[in-house]
Short mmCIF file of C-alpha atoms and ligand atoms in Angstrom, two decimals:
data_model
loop_
_atom_site.label_atom_id
_atom_site.label_comp_id
_atom_site.label_asym_id
_atom_site.label_seq_id
_atom_site.Cartn_x
_atom_site.Cartn_y
_atom_site.Cartn_z
CA MET M 1 6.70 -3.24 -11.10
CA ILE M 2 9.49 -3.43 -8.54
CA GLU M 3 11.32 -0.21 -7.83
CA ILE M 4 14.26 -0.20 -5.46
CA LYS M 5 15.52 3.25 -4.53
CA ASN M 6 18.89 3.53 -2.83
CA LEU M 7 18.56 0.35 -0.77
CA THR M 8 21.14 -0.12 1.95
CA LYS M 9 21.07 -3.02 4.39
CA VAL M 10 23.48 -3.12 7.30
CA TYR M 11 23.52 -6.23 9.50
CA LYS M 12 24.65 -6.04 13.09
CA LEU M 13 27.00 -8.95 13.68
CA ASN M 14 27.10 -10.86 16.94
CA LYS M 15 30.39 -11.89 18.53
CA LYS M 16 30.40 -15.28 16.83
CA GLN M 17 29.73 -13.75 13.40
CA MET M 18 32.51 -11.19 14.00
CA ARG M 19 34.93 -13.97 14.89
CA GLU M 20 33.92 -15.99 11.85
CA SER M 21 34.39 -13.08 9.47
CA LYS M 22 37.65 -12.10 11.26
CA THR M 23 36.53 -8.55 11.86
CA THR M 24 36.25 -6.20 14.80
CA ASN M 25 33.60 -4.13 13.04
CA PRO M 26 30.13 -5.18 14.26
CA LEU M 27 28.43 -3.63 11.21
CA LYS M 28 28.31 -5.41 7.86
CA THR M 29 26.96 -3.54 4.86
CA ALA M 30 25.39 -6.30 2.74
CA VAL M 31 23.65 -4.01 0.24
CA ASP M 32 25.06 -0.60 -0.47
CA ASP M 33 22.91 2.12 -2.08
CA LEU M 34 21.41 -0.17 -4.70
CA SER M 35 18.69 1.01 -7.08
CA LEU M 36 16.89 -0.95 -9.77
CA THR M 37 13.61 -1.22 -11.60
CA ALA M 38 12.08 -4.47 -12.87
CA ARG M 39 8.95 -4.45 -14.99
CA PRO M 40 6.05 -6.80 -15.78
CA GLY M 41 6.83 -9.09 -18.72
CA GLU M 42 10.52 -9.38 -17.97
CA ILE M 43 12.86 -11.73 -16.17
CA TYR M 44 15.34 -9.61 -14.25
CA GLY M 45 18.43 -11.42 -13.01
CA LEU M 46 20.54 -10.39 -10.05
CA LEU M 47 23.92 -11.90 -10.83
CA GLY M 48 26.73 -11.87 -8.33
CA PRO M 49 29.28 -13.98 -6.45
CA ASN M 50 28.74 -15.49 -2.99
CA GLY M 51 28.10 -12.80 -0.42
CA ALA M 52 27.31 -10.12 -3.03
CA GLY M 53 23.99 -9.25 -1.37
CA LYS M 54 21.53 -11.03 -3.68
CA THR M 55 19.54 -12.86 -0.99
CA THR M 56 19.54 -9.76 1.22
CA THR M 57 18.08 -7.67 -1.61
CA LEU M 58 15.37 -10.24 -2.39
CA ARG M 59 14.49 -10.59 1.29
CA CYS M 60 14.05 -6.82 1.60
CA ILE M 61 11.74 -6.82 -1.45
CA SER M 62 9.77 -9.70 0.05
CA THR M 63 9.27 -7.97 3.43
CA ILE M 64 11.20 -10.71 5.29
CA ILE M 65 13.74 -8.17 6.56
CA ARG M 66 13.68 -4.37 6.82
CA PRO M 67 15.88 -2.10 4.75
CA THR M 68 18.29 0.05 6.76
CA LYS M 69 17.87 2.87 4.23
CA GLY M 70 15.99 3.43 1.01
CA GLN M 71 12.56 2.58 -0.34
CA ILE M 72 11.20 -0.40 -2.23
CA TYR M 73 7.92 -0.26 -4.11
CA VAL M 74 6.20 -3.48 -5.18
CA ALA M 75 3.21 -2.89 -7.46
CA GLY M 76 3.08 0.63 -6.01
CA HIS M 77 3.15 -0.47 -2.35
CA GLU M 78 6.10 0.51 -0.18
CA VAL M 79 7.44 -2.58 1.59
CA GLN M 80 7.72 -0.99 5.03
CA LYS M 81 4.43 0.90 4.89
CA GLU M 82 2.19 -1.78 3.36
CA PRO M 83 3.88 -5.16 3.86
CA GLU M 84 0.60 -7.13 3.73
CA LYS M 85 -0.30 -5.65 0.33
CA VAL M 86 3.17 -6.57 -0.92
CA ARG M 87 2.87 -10.15 0.37
CA GLU M 88 -0.39 -10.64 -1.51
CA LYS M 89 1.27 -9.71 -4.78
CA ILE M 90 4.40 -11.83 -4.55
CA GLY M 91 5.54 -15.43 -4.57
CA PHE M 92 8.90 -15.69 -2.79
CA LEU M 93 11.18 -18.68 -3.03
CA THR M 94 14.34 -18.88 -0.98
CA GLY M 95 16.59 -21.70 0.09
CA ASP M 96 16.52 -20.68 3.72
CA ILE M 97 12.76 -20.88 4.19
CA ARG M 98 12.07 -24.57 4.31
CA LEU M 99 8.70 -26.26 4.17
CA ASP M 100 7.88 -28.15 7.34
CA PRO M 101 9.46 -31.62 6.86
CA GLN M 102 6.69 -33.43 8.79
CA PHE M 103 3.84 -32.43 6.47
CA SER M 104 2.94 -33.66 3.02
CA VAL M 105 3.31 -31.56 -0.12
CA ASP M 106 -0.45 -31.66 -0.49
CA TYR M 107 -1.02 -30.33 3.02
CA MET M 108 1.54 -27.53 2.63
CA PHE M 109 -0.02 -26.45 -0.65
CA ASP M 110 -3.49 -26.24 0.92
CA PHE M 111 -2.13 -24.47 3.98
CA PHE M 112 -0.43 -21.70 1.99
CA ALA M 113 -3.30 -21.39 -0.48
CA ARG M 114 -5.73 -20.92 2.43
CA LEU M 115 -3.46 -18.30 3.95
CA HIS M 116 -3.99 -16.42 0.71
CA ARG M 117 -7.74 -16.88 1.21
CA MET M 118 -8.17 -18.88 -1.99
CA PRO M 119 -11.54 -20.61 -2.42
CA PRO M 120 -11.41 -24.47 -2.30
CA GLU M 121 -12.34 -24.90 -5.97
CA ARG M 122 -9.54 -22.59 -7.07
CA ILE M 123 -7.06 -24.39 -4.79
CA LYS M 124 -7.96 -27.69 -6.45
CA GLU M 125 -7.55 -26.20 -9.92
CA ARG M 126 -4.16 -24.60 -9.19
CA LYS M 127 -2.88 -27.73 -7.48
CA GLU M 128 -3.82 -29.87 -10.46
CA GLU M 129 -2.10 -27.45 -12.83
CA LEU M 130 1.12 -26.98 -10.84
CA PHE M 131 1.52 -30.57 -9.63
CA THR M 132 1.04 -31.81 -13.18
CA TYR M 133 3.51 -29.32 -14.65
CA PHE M 134 6.21 -30.07 -12.09
CA GLY M 135 5.56 -33.81 -12.10
CA ILE M 136 4.81 -33.98 -8.37
CA ARG M 137 1.36 -35.55 -8.44
CA ASP M 138 2.67 -38.97 -7.47
CA PHE M 139 4.65 -37.44 -4.59
CA ALA M 140 1.91 -35.18 -3.27
CA HIS M 141 1.10 -37.41 -0.31
CA LYS M 142 4.71 -37.90 0.75
CA LYS M 143 6.18 -36.01 3.66
CA ILE M 144 8.49 -33.16 2.65
CA LYS M 145 11.37 -34.89 4.47
CA GLU M 146 11.00 -37.98 2.24
CA LEU M 147 11.51 -36.05 -0.98
CA SER M 148 14.74 -35.82 -2.99
CA THR M 149 16.39 -32.36 -3.29
CA GLY M 150 14.93 -31.81 -6.74
CA MET M 151 11.45 -32.91 -5.77
CA GLY M 152 11.61 -30.80 -2.60
CA GLN M 153 12.60 -27.73 -4.61
CA LYS M 154 9.79 -28.31 -7.09
CA ALA M 155 7.31 -28.75 -4.25
CA ALA M 156 8.51 -25.46 -2.71
CA ILE M 157 8.09 -23.74 -6.08
CA ALA M 158 4.55 -25.09 -6.53
CA VAL M 159 3.60 -23.96 -3.01
CA CYS M 160 4.86 -20.40 -3.45
CA LEU M 161 3.04 -20.08 -6.78
CA ALA M 162 -0.26 -21.41 -5.37
CA HIS M 163 -1.99 -18.01 -5.34
CA ASP M 164 -0.84 -17.21 -8.90
CA PRO M 165 1.16 -14.11 -7.91
CA ASP M 166 1.86 -11.33 -10.45
CA ILE M 167 5.36 -10.91 -9.10
CA VAL M 168 7.65 -13.90 -8.70
CA ILE M 169 10.82 -13.51 -6.63
CA PHE M 170 13.06 -16.58 -6.80
CA ASP M 171 16.38 -16.80 -4.96
CA GLU M 172 18.64 -19.24 -6.84
CA PRO M 173 15.70 -21.28 -8.12
CA THR M 174 17.78 -24.01 -9.77
CA ASN M 175 20.15 -24.54 -6.85
CA GLY M 176 20.89 -28.24 -6.44
CA LEU M 177 18.77 -29.31 -9.43
CA ASP M 178 19.96 -31.53 -12.28
CA ILE M 179 19.81 -30.06 -15.79
CA VAL M 180 16.48 -31.64 -16.68
CA THR M 181 14.77 -30.41 -13.52
CA ALA M 182 16.48 -27.02 -13.78
CA ARG M 183 15.21 -26.63 -17.35
CA ASN M 184 11.72 -27.54 -16.20
CA VAL M 185 11.89 -24.69 -13.68
CA THR M 186 13.42 -22.08 -15.99
CA ASP M 187 10.89 -22.93 -18.73
CA TYR M 188 8.12 -22.27 -16.24
CA LEU M 189 9.64 -18.90 -15.34
CA LYS M 190 9.68 -18.01 -19.05
CA LYS M 191 6.04 -19.04 -19.33
CA LEU M 192 5.18 -16.70 -16.43
CA ARG M 193 7.15 -13.89 -18.11
CA ASP M 194 5.28 -14.52 -21.38
CA GLU M 195 1.99 -14.26 -19.47
CA GLY M 196 3.10 -10.74 -18.48
CA LYS M 197 4.27 -11.45 -14.94
CA LEU M 198 7.35 -9.91 -13.41
CA VAL M 199 10.02 -12.44 -12.53
CA ILE M 200 13.12 -11.53 -10.55
CA VAL M 201 15.72 -14.21 -9.86
CA SER M 202 19.15 -14.32 -8.30
CA THR M 203 21.89 -16.53 -9.59
CA HIS M 204 25.63 -16.94 -9.64
CA ILE M 205 25.45 -19.18 -12.71
CA MET M 206 26.56 -17.21 -15.76
CA SER M 207 24.98 -19.51 -18.36
CA GLU M 208 21.66 -19.39 -16.55
CA ALA M 209 21.68 -15.59 -16.49
CA GLU M 210 22.61 -15.54 -20.21
CA LYS M 211 19.83 -17.86 -21.26
CA LEU M 212 17.06 -16.94 -18.88
CA CYS M 213 17.21 -13.24 -18.10
CA ASP M 214 15.94 -10.37 -20.23
CA ARG M 215 17.98 -7.92 -18.18
CA ILE M 216 20.81 -8.57 -15.78
CA GLY M 217 22.06 -6.51 -12.85
CA ILE M 218 25.58 -7.49 -11.82
CA ILE M 219 26.18 -6.95 -8.12
CA ILE M 220 29.51 -7.09 -6.35
CA ASP M 221 29.98 -6.21 -2.66
CA GLY M 222 26.41 -4.98 -2.37
CA GLN M 223 26.65 -2.54 -5.26
CA LYS M 224 25.19 -2.74 -8.73
CA VAL M 225 28.22 -2.42 -10.99
CA MET M 226 26.41 -2.86 -14.32
CA GLU M 227 22.94 -3.46 -15.68
CA GLY M 228 21.44 -4.14 -19.07
CA ARG M 229 20.48 -6.69 -21.66
CA LEU M 230 23.14 -9.33 -22.33
CA GLU M 231 24.19 -7.66 -25.62
CA GLU M 232 24.53 -4.30 -23.86
CA ILE M 233 26.70 -5.75 -21.10
CA LEU M 234 28.93 -7.59 -23.61
CA HIS M 235 29.23 -4.43 -25.70
CA ASP M 236 30.01 -2.14 -22.77
CA THR M 237 32.65 -4.46 -21.35
CA ASP M 238 34.00 -5.50 -24.77
CA SER M 239 33.52 -9.17 -23.85
CA GLN M 240 32.65 -12.39 -25.68
CA ASP M 241 30.45 -13.83 -22.94
CA LEU M 242 29.02 -12.98 -19.55
CA GLU M 243 31.80 -14.70 -17.65
CA ASP M 244 34.40 -12.49 -19.40
CA ALA M 245 32.24 -9.46 -18.70
CA PHE M 246 31.91 -10.42 -15.04
CA PHE M 247 35.68 -10.83 -14.59
CA THR M 248 36.38 -7.51 -16.31
CA LEU M 249 34.02 -5.79 -13.88
CA TYR M 250 35.27 -7.80 -10.90
CA GLN M 251 38.93 -7.05 -11.57
CA SER M 252 38.37 -3.37 -12.19
CA ARG M 253 36.45 -3.16 -8.92
CA LYS M 254 38.99 -5.09 -6.90
CA GLY M 255 41.77 -2.96 -8.51
CA GLU M 256 40.10 0.14 -7.07
CA GLU M 257 40.25 -1.20 -3.51
N1 LIG I 1 21.59 -12.41 8.95
C1 LIG I 1 22.81 -11.95 8.68
N2 LIG I 1 23.59 -11.44 9.67
C2 LIG I 1 24.82 -10.95 9.40
N3 LIG I 1 25.39 -10.93 8.17
C3 LIG I 1 24.68 -11.45 7.16
C4 LIG I 1 23.36 -11.99 7.35
N4 LIG I 1 22.89 -12.42 6.16
C5 LIG I 1 23.86 -12.16 5.26
N5 LIG I 1 24.94 -11.58 5.84
C6 LIG I 1 26.18 -11.13 5.16
O1 LIG I 1 25.81 -10.17 4.19
C7 LIG I 1 26.54 -10.36 2.97
C8 LIG I 1 25.58 -10.59 1.83
O2 LIG I 1 24.93 -11.85 2.03
P1 LIG I 1 23.80 -12.43 1.05
O3 LIG I 1 23.34 -13.69 1.65
O4 LIG I 1 22.81 -11.38 0.76
O5 LIG I 1 24.66 -12.71 -0.27
P2 LIG I 1 24.30 -13.57 -1.55
O6 LIG I 1 24.69 -12.73 -2.73
O7 LIG I 1 22.93 -14.08 -1.47
O8 LIG I 1 25.36 -14.78 -1.45
P3 LIG I 1 25.23 -16.35 -1.85
O9 LIG I 1 25.58 -16.44 -3.31
O10 LIG I 1 26.27 -16.99 -1.00
O11 LIG I 1 23.84 -16.79 -1.54
C9 LIG I 1 27.50 -11.51 3.23
O12 LIG I 1 28.74 -10.96 3.62
C10 LIG I 1 26.85 -12.26 4.39
O13 LIG I 1 27.82 -12.90 5.17
MG1 LIG I 2 22.10 -15.96 -1.46
#
């Protein structure tokens, strides 16, 4: 289970960042008092526009950055108190952690699997399974830098699933993928869900959230403005589809400002 209790993350901007965001305020609240619970056997989707705070939230869960306020429990372990325990339980995919371009997919897989102290036999087994599923066996000996975007993304996915984590945290997993490759990835996430794992993804693609996620949390400006199953969100916003629902919520929020 992932339990986020009143998470707030405030970044301190440097001069360049302040200039770029045309502000004189050095503090940027990226996530603002956000709480949510995601459970094993479900795909929870964080849906929100650019800059909503999706990546920041997932990075806090994954112990990459520290919350400013609030607590996050991953399988019962608080992220700031027991970060190593949390890291053992999760597989974290994000666009801004790149695999080293000089090494082969094969090498990176072994490297990460060994970090998780997996025995050699198990590494071989998992590699066979994941490389076959994602169709990367023929590319396994290529350097990361020689791979296409889609192949690179699939390699990154295989590597972060090496240790067969119970909790899968994927930041925009289908970013830059064509529809065939994207479907390959989302089908795998459904398979993990059906095996009873907890999957949490971020996306700004409405159709992906509609089709993939069991529950959706809509975040705007760092705050969760609605959460529920697709039918519940459509019902509560009196909308035909998620895009309509999103705009209803977005406009009512911007109207308040
Ligand atoms: N390291 C950082 N330093 C300062 N500000 C940051 C940093 N990372 C993110 N931000 C700011 O925090 C806010 C939330 O960013 P975040 O990357 O979490 O959003 P996101 O929902 O993932 O957006 P996107 O859809 O573009 O990936 C944005 O205003 C962003 O500019
Ligand atoms: Mg992001």
